[in-house]
Amino acid sequence: MLHQQPQILLNTSLELRGYVGFANLPNQVHRKSVKKGFEFTLMVVGESGLGKSTLINSLFLTDLYPERYIPGAAEKIERTVQIEASTVEIEERGVKLRLTVVDTPGYGDAINSQDCFKTIIQYIDNQFERYLHDESGLNRRHIVDNRVHCCFYFISPFGHGLKPLDVAFMKAIHSKVNIVPVIAKADTLTLKERDRLKRRILDEIAEHGIKIYQLPDADSDEDEEFKEQTRVLKASVPFAVIGSNQLIEVKGKKIRGRLYPWGVVEVENPEHNDFLKLRTMLVTHMQDLQEVTQDLHYENFRSERLKKAGRSTDEEVLDKDQILLQKELEVKTKQQSCFLCSFSRKCVVIESVGVFTASNCRLMKTKHLCSLIFTTVGKKVT
């Protein structure tokens, strides 16, 4: 008996005649997200003295490093890279953000910095591994996301582009984390020098095949202001920034800046540096950074991890098969020897002669007698 399949009619242009209420769904998601709060992990990497800590404090208007110890030159000779994660709860207009800043003191300080970034790569992989373990567990309701969502890589303004260490490090991590290149201490450069350095860095990034974080294009239905903002942010990469925790009074107004004999450099002045653009990029694209981490970098790690687990399982099966084959060979080798009864306590090895092949040896029921059975074509000889 044939069962008739029900017909499904789709009408995508159906317009409701009254109010149902599902237009309120975004408000429900908003309330739930605000109540739960947000998590974000930012890693800062760069040589000592480039103003990483100062910039982070300026970005989030907080002091993450109240008592920072600065080692001397002698201590930096054999110093290894350390990982320091600082977590702070930030609340603004009822929205809570659990911000974790991962600092890497010691990066590039030692005389031999060839393997200085292995510790950083291991930390990133460990966070992926931890998240995979929690995600595979029984209780997945309260998983803490400590994966690195963004990495600010600080480039020195005193060179003529990227150093070999910069290239090696970014190539090593560009498949694991979103890299945002940042030119530190931009107040040491003139406007022409800054533009020239930006072009040089972008050319070298493209030349070495380094994948940095690409800002998503604005949708066609977005307003013109947001489209212009996205265009300006894309044109500003790499961001040339200045950081300062000092409040300076200028024309009766207190601002964050750096005071020089010739004037004041304002941190939040877009004509002086890209600090505001960097903060705007981070805030407006924080969700996209998390999604790229989840959908691209974490999925790549997860697939590689599962492939390795599958290969290790196959290798275990192969090892077991090899052990069984080895045992079978040992049994066959033992079966090729014929032992006289225990009464005589002597052993005679009978080898294969001509077409006769020793197949097995067994103790007969007759006392103290041992029989070897030879196999020929269709015959058994005792």
PDB file of N, CA and C in Angstrom, residues 1 25 121 131 152 158 164 185 237 249 259 280:
ATOM      1  N   MET A   1       0.852  -1.191   0.000  1.00  0.00           N
ATOM      2  CA  MET A   1       0.000   0.000   0.000  1.00  0.00           C
ATOM      3  C   MET A   1       0.884   1.235   0.000  1.00  0.00           C
ATOM      4  N   LEU A  25      11.383  39.038  19.205  1.00  0.00           N
ATOM      5  CA  LEU A  25      12.464  38.075  19.451  1.00  0.00           C
ATOM      6  C   LEU A  25      13.831  38.736  19.628  1.00  0.00           C
ATOM      7  N   ILE A 121      52.359  29.904  21.113  1.00  0.00           N
ATOM      8  CA  ILE A 121      51.577  28.956  20.308  1.00  0.00           C
ATOM      9  C   ILE A 121      51.005  27.855  21.190  1.00  0.00           C
ATOM     10  N   TYR A 131      38.814  24.135  25.653  1.00  0.00           N
ATOM     11  CA  TYR A 131      37.442  24.372  25.207  1.00  0.00           C
ATOM     12  C   TYR A 131      36.853  23.108  24.571  1.00  0.00           C
ATOM     13  N   PHE A 152      46.786  41.607  19.135  1.00  0.00           N
ATOM     14  CA  PHE A 152      47.416  42.854  18.708  1.00  0.00           C
ATOM     15  C   PHE A 152      48.915  42.594  18.605  1.00  0.00           C
ATOM     16  N   PHE A 158      60.761  52.030  14.616  1.00  0.00           N
ATOM     17  CA  PHE A 158      62.135  52.464  14.372  1.00  0.00           C
ATOM     18  C   PHE A 158      62.813  51.700  13.245  1.00  0.00           C
ATOM     19  N   PRO A 164      62.635  39.954  10.670  1.00  0.00           N
ATOM     20  CA  PRO A 164      62.465  38.506  10.453  1.00  0.00           C
ATOM     21  C   PRO A 164      61.661  37.829  11.557  1.00  0.00           C
ATOM     22  N   LYS A 185      54.042  53.524  19.241  1.00  0.00           N
ATOM     23  CA  LYS A 185      54.730  54.814  19.392  1.00  0.00           C
ATOM     24  C   LYS A 185      54.715  55.623  18.097  1.00  0.00           C
ATOM     25  N   VAL A 237      44.572  50.165   8.375  1.00  0.00           N
ATOM     26  CA  VAL A 237      45.409  49.016   8.748  1.00  0.00           C
ATOM     27  C   VAL A 237      46.755  49.125   8.051  1.00  0.00           C
ATOM     28  N   GLU A 249      45.843  68.950  30.940  1.00  0.00           N
ATOM     29  CA  GLU A 249      44.849  70.002  30.738  1.00  0.00           C
ATOM     30  C   GLU A 249      45.254  70.872  29.557  1.00  0.00           C
ATOM     31  N   LEU A 259      52.842  65.018  26.759  1.00  0.00           N
ATOM     32  CA  LEU A 259      53.295  66.411  26.742  1.00  0.00           C
ATOM     33  C   LEU A 259      54.743  66.473  26.300  1.00  0.00           C
ATOM     34  N   THR A 280      37.476  51.629  17.919  1.00  0.00           N
ATOM     35  CA  THR A 280      36.218  51.447  17.199  1.00  0.00           C
ATOM     36  C   THR A 280      36.179  50.092  16.503  1.00  0.00           C
TER      37      THR A 280
END
